[in-house]
Amino acid sequence: MLRSFLVLGLKLDATDREIRQQYLSLVKKHSPERSPDQFSEITRAYELIKDKRSRVKAKIFTGLKTMDVNHTLDAMAAACRFEKKQAGLSELLNAVQGK
Amino acid sequence: MGKKNKRSKKNKQRNKKNQLHQQGLEQLLKQGSQALASGKARKAVNCFKAALKKKEAAPKTIDTIKAGLVSAYCLREKELKEKNMLKEANVIRAMMIDYMPEASAMDEETLIHFLEVSDGPDGFKAYGQFRERHGENRRIERMLAEILVVSNQWDCLDSLSGPNAITIDSTLMKQAVSLMENAKWEEAYAVMKRLPRSSPFAPVKLFCRAMTAFYENNNTAVAKAVSMIAEDSVFAVLGRTLEIAPGKRQPKPKQGANPEKKHLVQKKRATVLSCLWHGPLYLFDSMDQLKKAVEKGQVNSTTGKIIGDVAAVLFPDMKSVAGQYIFEILFHPHVTSHKAKTQLLNLAKKTIGKRADLLKAKFKLFQGEDPIIEAGDYIRLIQKEFDDPEEQAIAKAMVIHHYAKILSQDQFGYSFSQFGDTKTKRLLGIDSDIRKVALLEMILHGVAIDPKNRALFDLALSVPAPDRETKNVMEEILETMCTAFPDEPQPLIELAWLYHGKNAFRKAQKALARAMVLAPHDSNVIDRHALSLIISADKNANCKRFHLVSPDIENVENLKLKSSTLLLLKAKKLIYKLGEKPQMPEKIIKIRLEAMPPYDRMRILTLVLMDIIERPWPEKKQIEKKIRSVFRDAVNRIGELTSPEIADMLMPLPKAWRFLFKKANLALMFLEDHRHVFNNIKDRDLIRLLDTLLYPIYYKPLCDMLSDRTLPPFANGYEPGSVIRFYEVFLVHLSGEDWNLDLFEEVIEEADADTVAVLKKNALRLASKAEGRLKYALETFDFGSIHDPFMLEGCYDDEDDDDDDDDFDFPGMPLMPGLDNFDLDDIFSDPTLMNSTIMVDLMNVILLDIEMKIDEMGLRGKPKGILMQKLKMMTDSNEFTVMKTIIQQLSKKNKLNALSKEAAAILL
């Protein structure tokens, strides 16, 4: 369940509307032709939490039904989204020089 | 002791120095160069210093020695800086500067070393002097160019006299650097486009190109640009970081690298990544730590901290919520003992605060002892998990469904009076102590809270409602369903069928009429409508009110029916005709049926026969006799039907027809009186049929049929396949005819690899119908290892025919009798006995027997309370207490096979 929110880049208290909007925006970016694997992942994540009923079910039962802990933890880490930061030259040079 | 060691170390060093001074100049120079080449800075310094002290050194040689010494000091300074010993590094630098030869006397390597550690102006000045003697040096100019860009001290160029490539490009570069400082990489690259490839600033330009491509998400261009940057450039290091995907496990530094250097490389990489990316960069490392902690069962504050940190990184706004779910993922499968639970919950309290209560309640959802209490406990805490009232209602209903499902699967009748308390029962809507009624009351309460919970309705429909009380509750549930899903015909159909069960035909008709309005073209709705009319006709026919039968039948004929219902209608019409005119000759019946296809004919006759048996008419026997005669003739022509047709005909009647036929098991009729019909069914179709007939009432007749079928001689070239033989052996066991698992092995041994795979699939499917050892054998497809628990190697001498041997008694109970006579202290104090393979084997076999008992009694998945109740006879015995204690001891040493959840509940 946590993974679904991570894949979609949402907070845990996201509403139906927010979830839907984010889902549509992501599938536009990762269409099935361009990135089929990501599209599947995004859609799977969406189906699990798309409405209140699904979210409630996921929140109550998903954690407790986890059998492969290692895979789940890795999947959660892999689901995290990253965004690029604008970095200037001094910042980068200071970082590489350990300043 | 410390002082002594220090003294001897000093003496050693002094001796070394003396030895060094005794060596010749040439040798010292050679050793110094070798030390430099192998990176031994200290040794190199000592060698060159010693060489410098030699009076015979010529001025030129002194320059060479100084150059070597400067290089050695540079190397040493680098080492110290890498170790973060900055004060010491500065001291070395000062010493190096003292020995600095004239720049004109430096070679390229020495000058490079000098540039790496010097201030900008010094470096430029030194290059100026170097250049006068040796000419331009591209490599050094590139380094100087980098120094300018990194330090932004462009006035250093004043120290470099004369025209040079650096000065030429400097104006352009100042502009570019200014843009790069403000992260305007694309613009900076546009400025630098004019720079030639030979420019000393080329690496900077390439790096700028890489940064531009990075922000354009063009990984190919990034890689290309980075590959062209000189390896020794600081921009090469930066460039390589651009190629690292964030969040992935970081590549490990090469083997053999200095461990401190490794750490520094990783640290630098990490710092640069954090400049380029927003997000949890080191999450994989934290996850790896958590995995290790779970593996080792480390429920401690370190683990708690990692969980807290991970939760905060993933969901900073709701870290305690995220923390709770992480706890659930990590620990739920591993929490089997009370001690483990307590440890875990204490840790959870420290990590996630009040949400630990929720965790406690949720663990019990799958591991609990009293379903009523646990359901109540979690429902009372639901507001902690869900803020929204609608979500709270949905959650409550889901929890009710979860427990209602568990209770509905209990074969022994969960005792509602024994478990739970009145307050909690009221919370769950339970009034009655009668299991089936209480179960339906729970479901009704759930649908009242959340009428859209489909699963609750489906569960309700699976619960039998045989009597008035259960039917009344079911009626409420279905009426709620009809209101909750007003556009769906299915709830109305189910309600109609409930009404039929209550003999409320008008209500049933009304409900179906509503369904017809909602879905006039739905074949299921039409079918049920037709059946309802036929039910009505049937009731009238029973009372011989045939004038009332006709309108219903006419209405049915106007509907578009499924083929099976059409045949039913024809059968019923024939029956009603016979009821109206019982004197109808047999010949007429035959003529009516002769025109029909063989399957239709056979089907109708079968239905008519099953119908007439139950009719209350006075002429029933007379009609039955005629029908049986016609039926016999038709059965003799069974060869006119195909194998699939015969199999279809023998399938149990649809559930929806239960108000039309008291008995649905028409196959039984054939098995008892017309078994030869099965000879016309091919193996493939027979297996399909058998799968629908695996109920106790059929076991013996099917077993007999299959025994005949697989007994030679075989007619018409038929050879029974392995799958049929497998089914035969299965039914032999189910019917109680025999118990010999070797029979399965015989079938398997004769089969080829493909067939064995098919048998395995079938075995898994058939296991759901079996219990105990047979179930276990089918699930594991292992029919050889299930042996008597006391037949251990070395424990029983097969050749000993002495019947009076009472060392091992085999009462058939899964315990070792006489075990309560063992002195536990004697057993535990004897490590040889406790660790012996015999003891471990014995306990493992007893455990296997307990597991099978749990299966046999259908206790798999049951809560602890029920397990203890049903196994009370076993668990109350003294022998069990002794065995339990031994098992607990051996479990601590991980010597025993893994226990199932149920076995752990009663043993640990």
GROMACS .gro file of N, CA and C in nm, chain B residues 760-882:
model
  369
  859LYS      N    1  -0.016  -3.445  -1.065
  859LYS     CA    2   0.018  -3.351  -0.958
  859LYS      C    3  -0.088  -3.242  -0.947
  860LYS      N    4  -0.126  -3.191  -1.062
  860LYS     CA    5  -0.229  -3.084  -1.065
  860LYS      C    6  -0.359  -3.136  -1.008
  861ASN      N    7  -0.394  -3.256  -1.052
  861ASN     CA    8  -0.520  -3.316  -1.003
  861ASN      C    9  -0.514  -3.340  -0.853
  862ALA      N   10  -0.397  -3.386  -0.806
  862ALA     CA   11  -0.382  -3.415  -0.663
  862ALA      C   12  -0.405  -3.291  -0.580
  863LEU      N   13  -0.353  -3.181  -0.626
  863LEU     CA   14  -0.369  -3.055  -0.552
  863LEU      C   15  -0.515  -3.015  -0.545
  864ARG      N   16  -0.584  -3.039  -0.655
  864ARG     CA   17  -0.726  -3.004  -0.659
  864ARG      C   18  -0.806  -3.098  -0.567
  865LEU      N   19  -0.772  -3.226  -0.573
  865LEU     CA   20  -0.845  -3.324  -0.492
  865LEU      C   21  -0.817  -3.309  -0.343
  866ALA      N   22  -0.704  -3.251  -0.311
  866ALA     CA   23  -0.667  -3.234  -0.169
  866ALA      C   24  -0.772  -3.154  -0.094
  867SER      N   25  -0.840  -3.064  -0.163
  867SER     CA   26  -0.941  -2.981  -0.095
  867SER      C   27  -1.058  -3.064  -0.045
  868LYS      N   28  -1.072  -3.184  -0.101
  868LYS     CA   29  -1.183  -3.271  -0.059
  868LYS      C   30  -1.140  -3.370   0.049
  869ALA      N   31  -1.008  -3.374   0.072
  869ALA     CA   32  -0.957  -3.474   0.166
  869ALA      C   33  -0.924  -3.410   0.300
  870GLU      N   34  -0.886  -3.496   0.394
  870GLU     CA   35  -0.847  -3.446   0.526
  870GLU      C   36  -0.724  -3.523   0.574
  871GLY      N   37  -0.660  -3.468   0.675
  871GLY     CA   38  -0.554  -3.540   0.747
  871GLY      C   39  -0.439  -3.585   0.659
  872ARG      N   40  -0.397  -3.708   0.676
  872ARG     CA   41  -0.279  -3.758   0.608
  872ARG      C   42  -0.300  -3.763   0.457
  873LEU      N   43  -0.418  -3.800   0.415
  873LEU     CA   44  -0.446  -3.805   0.272
  873LEU      C   45  -0.433  -3.667   0.212
  874LYS      N   46  -0.486  -3.568   0.280
  874LYS     CA   47  -0.478  -3.429   0.232
  874LYS      C   48  -0.332  -3.388   0.221
  875TYR      N   49  -0.257  -3.419   0.325
  875TYR     CA   50  -0.115  -3.381   0.326
  875TYR      C   51  -0.041  -3.448   0.212
  876ALA      N   52  -0.070  -3.579   0.194
  876ALA     CA   53  -0.002  -3.654   0.087
  876ALA      C   54  -0.034  -3.596  -0.050
  877LEU      N   55  -0.161  -3.560  -0.071
  877LEU     CA   56  -0.200  -3.505  -0.201
  877LEU      C   57  -0.140  -3.367  -0.223
  878GLU      N   58  -0.138  -3.287  -0.118
  878GLU     CA   59  -0.083  -3.150  -0.133
  878GLU      C   60   0.066  -3.155  -0.163
  879THR      N   61   0.135  -3.246  -0.098
  879THR     CA   62   0.280  -3.252  -0.119
  879THR      C   63   0.318  -3.347  -0.231
  880PHE      N   64   0.219  -3.425  -0.280
  880PHE     CA   65   0.241  -3.526  -0.383
  880PHE      C   66   0.348  -3.625  -0.337
  881ASP      N   67   0.344  -3.652  -0.209
  881ASP     CA   68   0.442  -3.743  -0.151
  881ASP      C   69   0.364  -3.849  -0.075
  882PHE      N   70   0.359  -3.966  -0.133
  882PHE     CA   71   0.279  -4.071  -0.072
  882PHE      C   72   0.364  -4.174  -0.002
  883GLY      N   73   0.495  -4.147  -0.001
  883GLY     CA   74   0.584  -4.247   0.057
  883GLY      C   75   0.631  -4.214   0.196
  884SER      N   76   0.634  -4.081   0.230
  884SER     CA   77   0.698  -4.046   0.356
  884SER      C   78   0.602  -4.043   0.473
  885ILE      N   79   0.477  -4.065   0.447
  885ILE     CA   80   0.382  -4.061   0.558
  885ILE      C   81   0.384  -4.197   0.625
  886HIS      N   82   0.455  -4.207   0.737
  886HIS     CA   83   0.464  -4.336   0.801
  886HIS      C   84   0.411  -4.329   0.942
  887ASP      N   85   0.398  -4.443   1.001
  887ASP     CA   86   0.352  -4.449   1.138
  887ASP      C   87   0.452  -4.373   1.226
  888PRO      N   88   0.407  -4.288   1.316
  888PRO     CA   89   0.498  -4.202   1.391
  888PRO      C   90   0.602  -4.277   1.472
  889PHE      N   91   0.583  -4.401   1.503
  889PHE     CA   92   0.680  -4.468   1.589
  889PHE      C   93   0.770  -4.564   1.514
  890MET      N   94   0.756  -4.566   1.381
  890MET     CA   95   0.841  -4.657   1.304
  890MET      C   96   0.971  -4.587   1.269
  891LEU      N   97   1.056  -4.564   1.367
  891LEU     CA   98   1.181  -4.494   1.344
  891LEU      C   99   1.293  -4.594   1.326
  892GLU      N  100   1.387  -4.560   1.240
  892GLU     CA  101   1.503  -4.647   1.221
  892GLU      C  102   1.583  -4.654   1.347
  893GLY      N  103   1.624  -4.771   1.385
  893GLY     CA  104   1.707  -4.785   1.504
  893GLY      C  105   1.627  -4.793   1.632
  894CYS      N  106   1.498  -4.760   1.619
  894CYS     CA  107   1.414  -4.765   1.739
  894CYS      C  108   1.339  -4.896   1.747
  895TYR      N  109   1.317  -4.957   1.634
  895TYR     CA  110   1.235  -5.076   1.633
  895TYR      C  111   1.304  -5.183   1.552
  896ASP      N  112   1.324  -5.295   1.610
  896ASP     CA  113   1.394  -5.404   1.544
  896ASP      C  114   1.293  -5.490   1.470
  897ASP      N  115   1.295  -5.483   1.336
  897ASP     CA  116   1.195  -5.556   1.258
  897ASP      C  117   1.205  -5.706   1.276
  898GLU      N  118   1.323  -5.749   1.307
  898GLU     CA  119   1.340  -5.894   1.319
  898GLU      C  120   1.301  -5.947   1.455
  899ASP      N  121   1.271  -5.855   1.544
  899ASP     CA  122   1.235  -5.901   1.678
  899ASP      C  123   1.089  -5.937   1.681
  900ASP      N  124   1.062  -6.062   1.693
  900ASP     CA  125   0.922  -6.105   1.692
  900ASP      C  126   0.865  -6.117   1.831
  901ASP      N  127   0.936  -6.064   1.926
  901ASP     CA  128   0.890  -6.080   2.063
  901ASP      C  129   0.772  -5.988   2.088
  902ASP      N  130   0.654  -6.045   2.097
  902ASP     CA  131   0.534  -5.963   2.115
  902ASP      C  132   0.530  -5.900   2.251
  903ASP      N  133   0.612  -5.948   2.340
  903ASP     CA  134   0.608  -5.892   2.474
  903ASP      C  135   0.697  -5.771   2.489
  904ASP      N  136   0.760  -5.732   2.381
  904ASP     CA  137   0.849  -5.617   2.389
  904ASP      C  138   0.765  -5.493   2.416
  905ASP      N  139   0.776  -5.439   2.536
  905ASP     CA  140   0.692  -5.324   2.568
  905ASP      C  141   0.773  -5.194   2.575
  906ASP      N  142   0.890  -5.194   2.511
  906ASP     CA  143   0.967  -5.070   2.510
  906ASP      C  144   0.892  -4.960   2.434
  907PHE      N  145   0.824  -4.999   2.326
  907PHE     CA  146   0.750  -4.900   2.247
  907PHE      C  147   0.607  -4.947   2.230
  908ASP      N  148   0.518  -4.870   2.284
  908ASP     CA  149   0.377  -4.902   2.274
  908ASP      C  150   0.315  -4.814   2.166
  909PHE      N  151   0.227  -4.868   2.085
  909PHE     CA  152   0.173  -4.789   1.976
  909PHE      C  153   0.022  -4.782   1.990
  910PRO      N  154  -0.026  -4.689   2.072
  910PRO     CA  155  -0.169  -4.684   2.095
  910PRO      C  156  -0.247  -4.617   1.982
  911GLY      N  157  -0.175  -4.561   1.883
  911GLY     CA  158  -0.246  -4.492   1.774
  911GLY      C  159  -0.271  -4.346   1.803
  912MET      N  160  -0.247  -4.300   1.926
  912MET     CA  161  -0.261  -4.157   1.956
  912MET      C  162  -0.130  -4.089   1.915
  913PRO      N  163  -0.135  -3.962   1.878
  913PRO     CA  164  -0.015  -3.895   1.831
  913PRO      C  165   0.081  -3.858   1.942
  914LEU      N  166   0.082  -3.929   2.049
  914LEU     CA  167   0.174  -3.898   2.158
  914LEU      C  168   0.248  -4.024   2.198
  915MET      N  169   0.355  -4.005   2.266
  915MET     CA  170   0.433  -4.119   2.310
  915MET      C  171   0.388  -4.155   2.450
  916PRO      N  172   0.319  -4.263   2.466
  916PRO     CA  173   0.271  -4.297   2.600
  916PRO      C  174   0.388  -4.325   2.693
  917GLY      N  175   0.364  -4.297   2.815
  917GLY     CA  176   0.472  -4.317   2.910
  917GLY      C  177   0.561  -4.195   2.918
  918LEU      N  178   0.531  -4.096   2.830
  918LEU     CA  179   0.616  -3.975   2.827
  918LEU      C  180   0.607  -3.900   2.958
  919ASP      N  181   0.487  -3.909   3.024
  919ASP     CA  182   0.473  -3.835   3.150
  919ASP      C  183   0.552  -3.900   3.262
  920ASN      N  184   0.605  -4.021   3.235
  920ASN     CA  185   0.690  -4.081   3.337
  920ASN      C  186   0.834  -4.035   3.325
  921PHE      N  187   0.865  -3.965   3.215
  921PHE     CA  188   1.001  -3.915   3.199
  921PHE      C  189   1.025  -3.805   3.301
  922ASP      N  190   1.145  -3.806   3.358
  922ASP     CA  191   1.182  -3.697   3.446
  922ASP      C  192   1.242  -3.588   3.357
  923LEU      N  193   1.174  -3.477   3.349
  923LEU     CA  194   1.220  -3.372   3.258
  923LEU      C  195   1.360  -3.324   3.295
  924ASP      N  196   1.386  -3.316   3.423
  924ASP     CA  197   1.519  -3.270   3.465
  924ASP      C  198   1.627  -3.363   3.411
  925ASP      N  199   1.596  -3.492   3.416
  925ASP     CA  200   1.693  -3.588   3.362
  925ASP      C  201   1.714  -3.565   3.214
  926ILE      N  202   1.606  -3.537   3.145
  926ILE     CA  203   1.616  -3.519   3.000
  926ILE      C  204   1.696  -3.392   2.968
  927PHE      N  205   1.659  -3.281   3.035
  927PHE     CA  206   1.722  -3.154   3.001
  927PHE      C  207   1.868  -3.149   3.045
  928SER      N  208   1.897  -3.220   3.150
  928SER     CA  209   2.035  -3.213   3.201
  928SER      C  210   2.127  -3.304   3.122
  929ASP      N  211   2.072  -3.383   3.035
  929ASP     CA  212   2.154  -3.473   2.956
  929ASP      C  213   2.162  -3.419   2.813
  930PRO      N  214   2.268  -3.342   2.781
  930PRO     CA  215   2.274  -3.281   2.648
  930PRO      C  216   2.282  -3.386   2.537
  931THR      N  217   2.340  -3.501   2.571
  931THR     CA  218   2.349  -3.608   2.469
  931THR      C  219   2.209  -3.651   2.428
  932LEU      N  220   2.123  -3.664   2.529
  932LEU     CA  221   1.987  -3.708   2.501
  932LEU      C  222   1.910  -3.598   2.426
  933MET      N  223   1.922  -3.475   2.476
  933MET     CA  224   1.847  -3.364   2.415
  933MET      C  225   1.892  -3.339   2.272
  934ASN      N  226   2.023  -3.359   2.247
  934ASN     CA  227   2.075  -3.330   2.113
  934ASN      C  228   2.074  -3.452   2.022
  935SER      N  229   2.035  -3.563   2.078
  935SER     CA  230   2.045  -3.687   1.999
  935SER      C  231   1.948  -3.681   1.881
  936THR      N  232   1.990  -3.745   1.774
  936THR     CA  233   1.906  -3.743   1.655
  936THR      C  234   1.776  -3.819   1.681
  937ILE      N  235   1.782  -3.918   1.768
  937ILE     CA  236   1.661  -3.996   1.796
  937ILE      C  237   1.555  -3.906   1.860
  938MET      N  238   1.597  -3.827   1.958
  938MET     CA  239   1.502  -3.738   2.026
  938MET      C  240   1.446  -3.636   1.927
  939VAL      N  241   1.536  -3.578   1.847
  939VAL     CA  242   1.492  -3.476   1.751
  939VAL      C  243   1.399  -3.539   1.647
  940ASP      N  244   1.437  -3.657   1.597
  940ASP     CA  245   1.352  -3.726   1.499
  940ASP      C  246   1.216  -3.757   1.559
  941LEU      N  247   1.217  -3.803   1.682
  941LEU     CA  248   1.091  -3.841   1.748
  941LEU      C  249   0.999  -3.719   1.760
  942MET      N  250   1.057  -3.607   1.803
  942MET     CA  251   0.975  -3.486   1.819
  942MET      C  252   0.926  -3.436   1.684
  943ASN      N  253   1.012  -3.445   1.581
  943ASN     CA  254   0.969  -3.401   1.448
  943ASN      C  255   0.853  -3.484   1.397
  944VAL      N  256   0.859  -3.613   1.422
  944VAL     CA  257   0.751  -3.700   1.375
  944VAL      C  258   0.622  -3.672   1.453
  945ILE      N  259   0.636  -3.650   1.583
  945ILE     CA  260   0.517  -3.617   1.663
  945ILE      C  261   0.457  -3.484   1.614
  946LEU      N  262   0.544  -3.391   1.580
  946LEU     CA  263   0.496  -3.261   1.528
  946LEU      C  264   0.418  -3.281   1.399
  947LEU      N  265   0.471  -3.369   1.313
  947LEU     CA  266   0.404  -3.397   1.187
  947LEU      C  267   0.266  -3.453   1.213
  948ASP      N  268   0.258  -3.540   1.313
  948ASP     CA  269   0.130  -3.601   1.346
  948ASP      C  270   0.031  -3.496   1.398
  949ILE      N  271   0.083  -3.403   1.478
  949ILE     CA  272  -0.003  -3.296   1.529
  949ILE      C  273  -0.054  -3.211   1.413
  950GLU      N  274   0.037  -3.181   1.318
  950GLU     CA  275  -0.004  -3.101   1.202
  950GLU      C  276  -0.115  -3.173   1.125
  951MET      N  277  -0.100  -3.302   1.112
  951MET     CA  278  -0.202  -3.378   1.039
  951MET      C  279  -0.332  -3.382   1.114
  952LYS      N  280  -0.324  -3.389   1.245
  952LYS     CA  281  -0.445  -3.389   1.326
  952LYS      C  282  -0.519  -3.256   1.307
  953ILE      N  283  -0.441  -3.150   1.301
  953ILE     CA  284  -0.501  -3.018   1.279
  953ILE      C  285  -0.573  -3.018   1.144
  954ASP      N  286  -0.508  -3.080   1.043
  954ASP     CA  287  -0.571  -3.086   0.911
  954ASP      C  288  -0.694  -3.173   0.914
  955GLU      N  289  -0.678  -3.289   0.975
  955GLU     CA  290  -0.788  -3.387   0.981
  955GLU      C  291  -0.913  -3.326   1.040
  956MET      N  292  -0.891  -3.247   1.146
  956MET     CA  293  -1.005  -3.189   1.216
  956MET      C  294  -1.047  -3.055   1.155
  957GLY      N  295  -0.984  -3.022   1.042
  957GLY     CA  296  -1.023  -2.900   0.972
  957GLY      C  297  -0.996  -2.774   1.053
  958LEU      N  298  -0.886  -2.775   1.128
  958LEU     CA  299  -0.860  -2.660   1.217
  958LEU      C  300  -0.759  -2.562   1.158
  959ARG      N  301  -0.723  -2.583   1.034
  959ARG     CA  302  -0.627  -2.493   0.972
  959ARG      C  303  -0.687  -2.353   0.962
  960GLY      N  304  -0.612  -2.253   1.005
  960GLY     CA  305  -0.659  -2.115   0.994
  960GLY      C  306  -0.751  -2.074   1.108
  961LYS      N  307  -0.777  -2.165   1.202
  961LYS     CA  308  -0.868  -2.130   1.311
  961LYS      C  309  -0.793  -2.052   1.419
  962PRO      N  310  -0.864  -1.966   1.489
  962PRO     CA  311  -0.798  -1.893   1.597
  962PRO      C  312  -0.760  -1.985   1.712
  963LYS      N  313  -0.671  -1.936   1.798
  963LYS     CA  314  -0.615  -2.018   1.905
  963LYS      C  315  -0.723  -2.073   1.995
  964GLY      N  316  -0.823  -1.991   2.024
  964GLY     CA  317  -0.929  -2.032   2.116
  964GLY      C  318  -0.997  -2.160   2.068
  965ILE      N  319  -1.025  -2.164   1.938
  965ILE     CA  320  -1.092  -2.281   1.882
  965ILE      C  321  -0.997  -2.401   1.882
  966LEU      N  322  -0.871  -2.375   1.849
  966LEU     CA  323  -0.772  -2.484   1.848
  966LEU      C  324  -0.766  -2.549   1.986
  967MET      N  325  -0.757  -2.468   2.088
  967MET     CA  326  -0.745  -2.521   2.224
  967MET      C  327  -0.871  -2.595   2.265
  968GLN      N  328  -0.983  -2.542   2.220
  968GLN     CA  329  -1.111  -2.605   2.256
  968GLN      C  330  -1.122  -2.743   2.191
  969LYS      N  331  -1.092  -2.748   2.060
  969LYS     CA  332  -1.112  -2.872   1.987
  969LYS      C  333  -1.005  -2.977   2.018
  970LEU      N  334  -0.887  -2.930   2.055
  970LEU     CA  335  -0.780  -3.026   2.085
  970LEU      C  336  -0.764  -3.045   2.235
  971LYS      N  337  -0.869  -3.010   2.309
  971LYS     CA  338  -0.859  -3.010   2.455
  971LYS      C  339  -0.818  -3.147   2.509
  972MET      N  340  -0.876  -3.250   2.449
  972MET     CA  341  -0.846  -3.385   2.499
  972MET      C  342  -0.697  -3.415   2.490
  973MET      N  343  -0.640  -3.369   2.380
  973MET     CA  344  -0.498  -3.395   2.360
  973MET      C  345  -0.415  -3.304   2.450
  974THR      N  346  -0.450  -3.174   2.450
  974THR     CA  347  -0.364  -3.078   2.519
  974THR      C  348  -0.374  -3.089   2.672
  975ASP      N  349  -0.482  -3.150   2.722
  975ASP     CA  350  -0.496  -3.162   2.867
  975ASP      C  351  -0.414  -3.277   2.925
  976SER      N  352  -0.365  -3.364   2.836
  976SER     CA  353  -0.297  -3.484   2.889
  976SER      C  354  -0.160  -3.449   2.943
  977ASN      N  355  -0.114  -3.527   3.041
  977ASN     CA  356   0.020  -3.506   3.098
  977ASN      C  357   0.128  -3.529   2.993
  978GLU      N  358   0.101  -3.631   2.909
  978GLU     CA  359   0.200  -3.661   2.804
  978GLU      C  360   0.222  -3.540   2.715
  979PHE      N  361   0.114  -3.472   2.685
  979PHE     CA  362   0.126  -3.354   2.599
  979PHE      C  363   0.209  -3.245   2.667
  980THR      N  364   0.189  -3.232   2.797
  980THR     CA  365   0.264  -3.130   2.872
  980THR      C  366   0.414  -3.157   2.863
  981VAL      N  367   0.451  -3.286   2.881
  981VAL     CA  368   0.593  -3.323   2.875
  981VAL      C  369   0.646  -3.297   2.734
   0.00000   0.00000   0.00000
